[in-house]
PDB file of C-alpha atoms in Angstrom:
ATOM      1  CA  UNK P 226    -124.420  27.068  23.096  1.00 55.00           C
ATOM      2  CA  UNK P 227    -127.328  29.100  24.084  1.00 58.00           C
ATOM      3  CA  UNK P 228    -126.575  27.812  28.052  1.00 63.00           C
ATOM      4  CA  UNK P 229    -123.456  28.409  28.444  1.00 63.00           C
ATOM      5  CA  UNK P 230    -122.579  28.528  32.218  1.00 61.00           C
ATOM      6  CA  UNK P 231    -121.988  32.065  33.225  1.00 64.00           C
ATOM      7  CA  UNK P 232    -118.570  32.665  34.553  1.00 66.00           C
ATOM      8  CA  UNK P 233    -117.356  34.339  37.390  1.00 61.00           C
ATOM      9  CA  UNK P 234    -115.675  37.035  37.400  1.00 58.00           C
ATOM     10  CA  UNK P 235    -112.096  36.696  38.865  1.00 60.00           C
ATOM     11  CA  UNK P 236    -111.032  39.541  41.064  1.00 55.00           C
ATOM     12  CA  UNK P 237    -107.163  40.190  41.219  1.00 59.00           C
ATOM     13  CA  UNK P 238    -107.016  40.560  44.926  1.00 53.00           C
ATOM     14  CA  UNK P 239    -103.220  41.383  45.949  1.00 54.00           C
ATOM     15  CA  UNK P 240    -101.936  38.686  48.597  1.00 54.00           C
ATOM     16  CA  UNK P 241    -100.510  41.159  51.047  1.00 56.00           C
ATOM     17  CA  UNK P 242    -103.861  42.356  51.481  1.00 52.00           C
ATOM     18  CA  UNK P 243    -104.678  39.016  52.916  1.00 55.00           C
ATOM     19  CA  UNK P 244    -101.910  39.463  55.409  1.00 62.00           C
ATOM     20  CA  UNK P 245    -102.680  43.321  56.339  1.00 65.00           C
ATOM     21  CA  UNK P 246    -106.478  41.950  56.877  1.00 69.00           C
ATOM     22  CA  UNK P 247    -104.676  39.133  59.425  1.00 73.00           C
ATOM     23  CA  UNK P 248    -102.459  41.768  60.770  1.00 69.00           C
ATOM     24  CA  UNK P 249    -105.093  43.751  61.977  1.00 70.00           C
ATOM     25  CA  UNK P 250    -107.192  41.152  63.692  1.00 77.00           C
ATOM     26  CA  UNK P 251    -104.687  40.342  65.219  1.00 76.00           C
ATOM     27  CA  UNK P 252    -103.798  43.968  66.229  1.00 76.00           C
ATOM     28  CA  UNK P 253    -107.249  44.133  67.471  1.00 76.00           C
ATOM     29  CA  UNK P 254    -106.952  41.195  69.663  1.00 80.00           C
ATOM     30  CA  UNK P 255    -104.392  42.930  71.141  1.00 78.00           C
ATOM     31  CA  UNK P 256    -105.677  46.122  71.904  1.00 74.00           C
ATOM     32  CA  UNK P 257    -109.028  44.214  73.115  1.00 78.00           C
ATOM     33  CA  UNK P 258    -107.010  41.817  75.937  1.00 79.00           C
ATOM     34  CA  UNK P 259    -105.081  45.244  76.719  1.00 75.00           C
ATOM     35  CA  UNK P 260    -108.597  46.902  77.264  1.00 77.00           C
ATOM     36  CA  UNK P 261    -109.508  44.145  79.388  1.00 79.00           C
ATOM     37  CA  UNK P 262    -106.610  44.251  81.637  1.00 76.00           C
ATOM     38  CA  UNK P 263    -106.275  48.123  82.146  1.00 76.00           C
ATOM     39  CA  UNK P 264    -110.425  47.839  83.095  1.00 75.00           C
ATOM     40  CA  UNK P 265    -110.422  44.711  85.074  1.00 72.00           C
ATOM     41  CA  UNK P 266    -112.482  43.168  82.570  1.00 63.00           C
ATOM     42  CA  UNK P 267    -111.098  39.714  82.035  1.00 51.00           C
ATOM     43  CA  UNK P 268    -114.226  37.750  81.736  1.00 49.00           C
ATOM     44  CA  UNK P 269    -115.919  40.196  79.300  1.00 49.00           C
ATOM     45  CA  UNK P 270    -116.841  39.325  75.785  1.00 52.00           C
ATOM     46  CA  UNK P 271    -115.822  41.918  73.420  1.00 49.00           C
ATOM     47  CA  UNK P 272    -118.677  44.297  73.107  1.00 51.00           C
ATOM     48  CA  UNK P 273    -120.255  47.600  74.052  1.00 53.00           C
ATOM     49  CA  UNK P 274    -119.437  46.766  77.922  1.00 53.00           C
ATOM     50  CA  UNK P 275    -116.006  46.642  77.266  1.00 50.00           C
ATOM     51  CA  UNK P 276    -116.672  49.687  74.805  1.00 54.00           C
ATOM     52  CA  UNK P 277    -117.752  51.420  77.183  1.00 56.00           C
ATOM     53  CA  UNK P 278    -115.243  50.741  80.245  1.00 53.00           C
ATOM     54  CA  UNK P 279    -112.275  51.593  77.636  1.00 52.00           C
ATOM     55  CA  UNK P 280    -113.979  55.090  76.844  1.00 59.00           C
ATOM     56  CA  UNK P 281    -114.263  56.018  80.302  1.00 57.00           C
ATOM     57  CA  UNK P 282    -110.471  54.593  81.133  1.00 55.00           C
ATOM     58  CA  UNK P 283    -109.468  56.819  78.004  1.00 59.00           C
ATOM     59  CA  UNK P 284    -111.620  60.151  79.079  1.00 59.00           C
ATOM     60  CA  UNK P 285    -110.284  59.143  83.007  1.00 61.00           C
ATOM     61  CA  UNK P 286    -106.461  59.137  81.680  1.00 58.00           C
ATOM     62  CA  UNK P 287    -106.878  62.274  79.748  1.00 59.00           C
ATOM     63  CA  UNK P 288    -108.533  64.353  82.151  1.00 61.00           C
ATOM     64  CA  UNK P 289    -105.454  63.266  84.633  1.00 56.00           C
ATOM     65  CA  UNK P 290    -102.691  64.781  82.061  1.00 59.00           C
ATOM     66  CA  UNK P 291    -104.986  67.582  81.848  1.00 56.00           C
ATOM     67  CA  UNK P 292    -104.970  68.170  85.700  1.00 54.00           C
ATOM     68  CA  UNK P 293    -101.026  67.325  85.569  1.00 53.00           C
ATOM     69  CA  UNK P 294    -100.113  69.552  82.507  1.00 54.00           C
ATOM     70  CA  UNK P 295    -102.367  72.314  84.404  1.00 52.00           C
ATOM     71  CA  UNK P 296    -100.171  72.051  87.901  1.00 50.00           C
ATOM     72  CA  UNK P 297     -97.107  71.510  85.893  1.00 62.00           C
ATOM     73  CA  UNK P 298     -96.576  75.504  85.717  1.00 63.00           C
ATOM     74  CA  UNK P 299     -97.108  78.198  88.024  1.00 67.00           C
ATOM     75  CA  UNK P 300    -100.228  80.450  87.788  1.00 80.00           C
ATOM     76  CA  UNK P 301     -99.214  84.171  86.964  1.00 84.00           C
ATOM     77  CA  UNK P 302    -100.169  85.749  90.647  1.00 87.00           C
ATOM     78  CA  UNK P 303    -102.645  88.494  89.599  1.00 83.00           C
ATOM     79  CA  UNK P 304    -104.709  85.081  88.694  1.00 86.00           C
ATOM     80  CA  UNK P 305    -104.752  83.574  92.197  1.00 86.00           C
ATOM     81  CA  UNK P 306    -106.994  84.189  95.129  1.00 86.00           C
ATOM     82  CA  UNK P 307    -106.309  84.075  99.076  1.00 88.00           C
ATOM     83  CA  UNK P 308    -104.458  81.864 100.214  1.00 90.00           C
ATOM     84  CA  UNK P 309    -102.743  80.771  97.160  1.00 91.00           C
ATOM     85  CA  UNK P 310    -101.786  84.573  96.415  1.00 90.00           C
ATOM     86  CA  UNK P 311    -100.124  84.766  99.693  1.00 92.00           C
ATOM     87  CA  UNK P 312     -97.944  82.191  99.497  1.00 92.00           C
ATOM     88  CA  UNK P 313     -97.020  82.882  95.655  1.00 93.00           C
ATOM     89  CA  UNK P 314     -96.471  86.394  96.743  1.00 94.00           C
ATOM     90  CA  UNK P 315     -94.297  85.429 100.191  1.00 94.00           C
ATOM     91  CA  UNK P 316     -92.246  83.262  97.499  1.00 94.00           C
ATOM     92  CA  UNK P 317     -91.862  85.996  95.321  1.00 95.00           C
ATOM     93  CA  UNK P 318     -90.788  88.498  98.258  1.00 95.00           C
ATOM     94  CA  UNK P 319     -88.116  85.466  99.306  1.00 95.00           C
ATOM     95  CA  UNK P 320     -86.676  85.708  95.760  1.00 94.00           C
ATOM     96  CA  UNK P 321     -86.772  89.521  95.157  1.00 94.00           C
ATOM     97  CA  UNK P 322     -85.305  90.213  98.459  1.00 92.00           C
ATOM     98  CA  UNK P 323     -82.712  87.576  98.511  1.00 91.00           C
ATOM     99  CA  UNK P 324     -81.649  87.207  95.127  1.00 90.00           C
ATOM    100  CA  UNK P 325     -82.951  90.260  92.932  1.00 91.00           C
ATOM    101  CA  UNK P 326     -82.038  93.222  95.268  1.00 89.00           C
ATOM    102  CA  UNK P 327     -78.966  92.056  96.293  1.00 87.00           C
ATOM    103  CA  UNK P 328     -77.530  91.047  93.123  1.00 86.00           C
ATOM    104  CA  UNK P 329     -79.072  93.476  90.798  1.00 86.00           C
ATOM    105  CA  UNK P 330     -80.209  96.535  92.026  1.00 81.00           C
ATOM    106  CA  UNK P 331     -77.636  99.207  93.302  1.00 68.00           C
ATOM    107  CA  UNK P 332     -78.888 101.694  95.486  1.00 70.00           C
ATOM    108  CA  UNK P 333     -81.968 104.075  94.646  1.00 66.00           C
ATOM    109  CA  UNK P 334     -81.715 107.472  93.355  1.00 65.00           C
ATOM    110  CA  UNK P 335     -83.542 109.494  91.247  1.00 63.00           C
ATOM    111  CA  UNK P 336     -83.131 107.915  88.143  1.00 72.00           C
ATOM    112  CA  UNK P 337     -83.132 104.633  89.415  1.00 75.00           C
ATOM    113  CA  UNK P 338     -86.151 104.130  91.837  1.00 82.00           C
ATOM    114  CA  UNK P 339     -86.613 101.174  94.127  1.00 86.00           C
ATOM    115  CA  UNK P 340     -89.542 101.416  97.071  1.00 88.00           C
ATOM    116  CA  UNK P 341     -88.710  98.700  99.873  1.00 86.00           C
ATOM    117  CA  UNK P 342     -92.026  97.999 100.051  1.00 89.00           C
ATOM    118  CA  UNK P 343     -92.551  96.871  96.649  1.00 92.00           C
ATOM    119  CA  UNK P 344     -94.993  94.487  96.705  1.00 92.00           C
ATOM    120  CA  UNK P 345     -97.687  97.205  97.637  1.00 91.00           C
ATOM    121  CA  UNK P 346     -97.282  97.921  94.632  1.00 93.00           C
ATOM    122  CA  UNK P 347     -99.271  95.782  91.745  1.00 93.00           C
ATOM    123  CA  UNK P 348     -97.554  96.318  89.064  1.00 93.00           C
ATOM    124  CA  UNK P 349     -94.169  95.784  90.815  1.00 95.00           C
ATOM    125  CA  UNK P 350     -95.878  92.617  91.713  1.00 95.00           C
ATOM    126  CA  UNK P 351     -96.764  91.597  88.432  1.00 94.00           C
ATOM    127  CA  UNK P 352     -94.067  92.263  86.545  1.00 96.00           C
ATOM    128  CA  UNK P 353     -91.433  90.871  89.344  1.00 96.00           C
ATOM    129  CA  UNK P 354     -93.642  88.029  89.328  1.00 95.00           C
ATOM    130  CA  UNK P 355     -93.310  87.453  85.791  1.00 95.00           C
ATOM    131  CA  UNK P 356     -89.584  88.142  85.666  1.00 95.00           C
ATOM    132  CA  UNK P 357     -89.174  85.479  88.347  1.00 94.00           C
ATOM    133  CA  UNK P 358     -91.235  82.708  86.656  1.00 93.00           C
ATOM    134  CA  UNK P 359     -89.202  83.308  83.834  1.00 93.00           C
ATOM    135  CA  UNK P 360     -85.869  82.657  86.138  1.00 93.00           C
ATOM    136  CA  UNK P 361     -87.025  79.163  87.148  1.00 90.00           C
ATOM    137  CA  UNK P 362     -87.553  78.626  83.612  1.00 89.00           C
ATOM    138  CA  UNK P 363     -84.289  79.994  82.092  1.00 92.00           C
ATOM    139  CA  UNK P 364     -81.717  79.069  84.855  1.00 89.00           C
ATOM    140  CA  UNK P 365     -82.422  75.279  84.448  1.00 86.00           C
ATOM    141  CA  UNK P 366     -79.150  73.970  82.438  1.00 84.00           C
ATOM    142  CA  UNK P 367     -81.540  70.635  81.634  1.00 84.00           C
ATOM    143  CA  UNK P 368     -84.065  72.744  79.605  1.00 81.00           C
ATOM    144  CA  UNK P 369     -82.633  75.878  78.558  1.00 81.00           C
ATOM    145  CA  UNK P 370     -78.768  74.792  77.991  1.00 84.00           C
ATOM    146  CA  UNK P 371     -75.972  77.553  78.609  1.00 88.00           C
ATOM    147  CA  UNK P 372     -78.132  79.877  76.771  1.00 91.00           C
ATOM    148  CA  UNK P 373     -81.113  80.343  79.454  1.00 91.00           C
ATOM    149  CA  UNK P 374     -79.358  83.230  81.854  1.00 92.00           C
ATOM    150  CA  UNK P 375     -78.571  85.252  79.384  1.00 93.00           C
ATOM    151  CA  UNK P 376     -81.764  84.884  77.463  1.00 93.00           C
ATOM    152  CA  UNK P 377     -83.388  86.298  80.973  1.00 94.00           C
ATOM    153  CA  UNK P 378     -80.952  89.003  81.236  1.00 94.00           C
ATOM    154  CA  UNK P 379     -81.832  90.642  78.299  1.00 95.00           C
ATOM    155  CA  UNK P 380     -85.700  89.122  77.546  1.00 96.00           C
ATOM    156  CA  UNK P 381     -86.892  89.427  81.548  1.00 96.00           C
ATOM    157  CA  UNK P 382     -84.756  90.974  83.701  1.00 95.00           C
ATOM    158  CA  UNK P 383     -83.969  94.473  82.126  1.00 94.00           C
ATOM    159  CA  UNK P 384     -86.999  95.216  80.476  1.00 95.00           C
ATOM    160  CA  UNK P 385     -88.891  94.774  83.922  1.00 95.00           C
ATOM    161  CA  UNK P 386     -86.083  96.875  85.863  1.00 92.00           C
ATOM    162  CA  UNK P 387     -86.051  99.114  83.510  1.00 92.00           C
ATOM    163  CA  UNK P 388     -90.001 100.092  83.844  1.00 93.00           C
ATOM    164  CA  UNK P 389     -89.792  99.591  87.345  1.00 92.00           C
ATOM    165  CA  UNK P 390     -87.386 102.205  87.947  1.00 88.00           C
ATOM    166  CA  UNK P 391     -88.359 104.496  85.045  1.00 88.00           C
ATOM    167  CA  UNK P 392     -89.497 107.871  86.023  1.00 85.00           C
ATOM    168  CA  UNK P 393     -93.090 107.722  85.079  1.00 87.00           C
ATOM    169  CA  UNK P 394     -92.849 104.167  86.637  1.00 89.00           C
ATOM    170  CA  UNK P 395     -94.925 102.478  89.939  1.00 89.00           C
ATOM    171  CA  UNK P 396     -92.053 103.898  92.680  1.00 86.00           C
ATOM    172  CA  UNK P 397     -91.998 107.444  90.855  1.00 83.00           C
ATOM    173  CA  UNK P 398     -94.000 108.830  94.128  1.00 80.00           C
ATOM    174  CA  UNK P 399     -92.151 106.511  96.310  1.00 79.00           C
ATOM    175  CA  UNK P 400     -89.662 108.706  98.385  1.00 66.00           C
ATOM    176  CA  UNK P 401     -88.294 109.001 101.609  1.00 59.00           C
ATOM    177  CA  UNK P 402     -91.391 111.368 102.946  1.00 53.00           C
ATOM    178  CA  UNK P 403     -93.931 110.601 100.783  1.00 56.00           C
ATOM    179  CA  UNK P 404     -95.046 107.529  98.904  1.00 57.00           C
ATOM    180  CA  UNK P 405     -97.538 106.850  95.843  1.00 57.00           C
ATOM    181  CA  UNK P 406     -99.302 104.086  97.698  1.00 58.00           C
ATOM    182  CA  UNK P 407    -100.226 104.215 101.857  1.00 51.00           C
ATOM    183  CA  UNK P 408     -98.004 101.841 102.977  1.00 50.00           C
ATOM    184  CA  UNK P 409     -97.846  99.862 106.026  1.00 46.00           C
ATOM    185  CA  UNK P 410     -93.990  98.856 108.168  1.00 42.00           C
ATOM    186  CA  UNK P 411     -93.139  95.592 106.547  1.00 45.00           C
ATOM    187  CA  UNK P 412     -92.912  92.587 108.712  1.00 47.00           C
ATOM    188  CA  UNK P 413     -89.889  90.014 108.504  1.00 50.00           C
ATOM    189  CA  UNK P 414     -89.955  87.604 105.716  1.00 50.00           C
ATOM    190  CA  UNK P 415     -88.655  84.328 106.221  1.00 51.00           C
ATOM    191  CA  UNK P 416     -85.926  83.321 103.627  1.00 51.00           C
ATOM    192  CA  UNK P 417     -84.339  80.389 102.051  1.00 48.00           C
ATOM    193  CA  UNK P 418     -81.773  82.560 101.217  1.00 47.00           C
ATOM    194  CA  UNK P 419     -80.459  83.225 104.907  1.00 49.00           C
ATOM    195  CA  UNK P 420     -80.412  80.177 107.325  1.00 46.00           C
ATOM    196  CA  UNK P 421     -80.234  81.541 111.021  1.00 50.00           C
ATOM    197  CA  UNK P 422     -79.792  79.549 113.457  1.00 46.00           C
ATOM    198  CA  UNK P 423     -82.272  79.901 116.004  1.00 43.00           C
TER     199      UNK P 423
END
C-alpha cells in the first residue's frame, strides 16, 4: 500500500467557460481580419506589425473626431484672430442688424440706449455675439423642441439687452454729439436678410 499511485486532483471547471474561452477567440479573429482590412494589411500575420498599424488607425480616427467635434461649434469671437474675426463679426453685424434691431429693439432713449455703431464697442460685441450663438442653438426645432425660443428669450436675449442698454452700460456715452468710443461712419453691410436686386 505504501505506493499507491498519487491521484490527480479533479478540478470542477464549469462548461460554459469552455464556450466563453471559444467565444472569444473567435471574437478575436474577428477584430484581427477587421484590423487587417481597415489597414490594408491582408497578408500580415497577427503580430506587433499589425499592432502597430491598428494603433495608429485608432490614434488617426480619434484625432479626426477631435478636429470634427472642435469645428462642430463656433468659436466665441473675442477668441479669433484676423481674418476669422472679421468674418464672425460681419456675420454677427448681418444678424444684429437684420434680425435683432428690427425685431427687438424699439427706438433709443435714455433709458433704453442703442449706439448704431455697436460693434465698436467690445462688449456689445461679446455679449451680442454670445446671444446670437445661443439663437442658432435654441431656434433649431430638431434639437431644442418647442421649448428653445423661449428658453433664449428669457436665458440670452434679455439679460444681454438689458446690460446693453442699462445706464452704466457700453452705449451710456453714446449720444447724438458725443460718443464713449471714437467712432468711424459705418460702411454698408451686405445682408442675407435683404436681397436687392442689382
Amino acid at each position: 500500500m505504501a505506493d499507491e499511485p498519487e491521484e490527480t486532483p479533479q478540478l470542477d471547471v464549469p462548461v460554459g467557460m469552455f464556450e466563453d474561452i471559444e467565444d472569444l477567440k473567435a471574437q478575436v479573429a474577428n477584430l484581427t481580419a477587421l484590423v487587417k482590412t481597415l489597414t490594408g494589411g491582408e497578408g500580415d500575420e497577427p503580430g506587433e506589425a499589425s499592432a502597430d498599424r491598428a494603433e495608429a488607425a485608432g490614434g488617426e480616427a480619434a484625432e479626426s473626431e477631435a478636429n470634427e467635434e472642435e469645428w462642430q461649434y463656433p468659436p466665441f469671437i473675442l477668441l479669433l484672430d484676423p481674418p476669422e474675426y472679421d468674418d464672425e463679426l460681419r456675420a454677427l453685424i448681418e444678424w444684429v442688424e437684420g434680425v435683432l434691431v428690427p425685431g427687438y429693439l424699439a427706438e433709443p432713449s435714455a433709458d433704453a440706449r442703442w449706439c448704431h455703431l455697436w460693434f465698436e464697442h467690445p462688449v456689445a460685441v461679446a455679449r451680442l455675439h454670445a446671444c446670437w450663438l445661443a439663437w442658432q442653438e435654441l431656434t433649431d426645432p430638431a434639437t431644442c423642441g418647442y421649448t428653445g425660443p423661449s428658453t433664449w428669450h428669457r436665458d440670452h436675449l434679455d439679460p444681454c439687452v438689458r446690460e446693453l442698454r442699462a445706464p452704466n452700460g457700453p452705449f451710456t456715452a453714446c449720444t447724438k454729439g458725443e460718443h464713449q468710443v471714437g467712432h468711424r461712419l459705418p460702411g454698408r453691410v451686405p445682408s442675407a436678410w435683404n436681397h436687392e436686386s442689382t
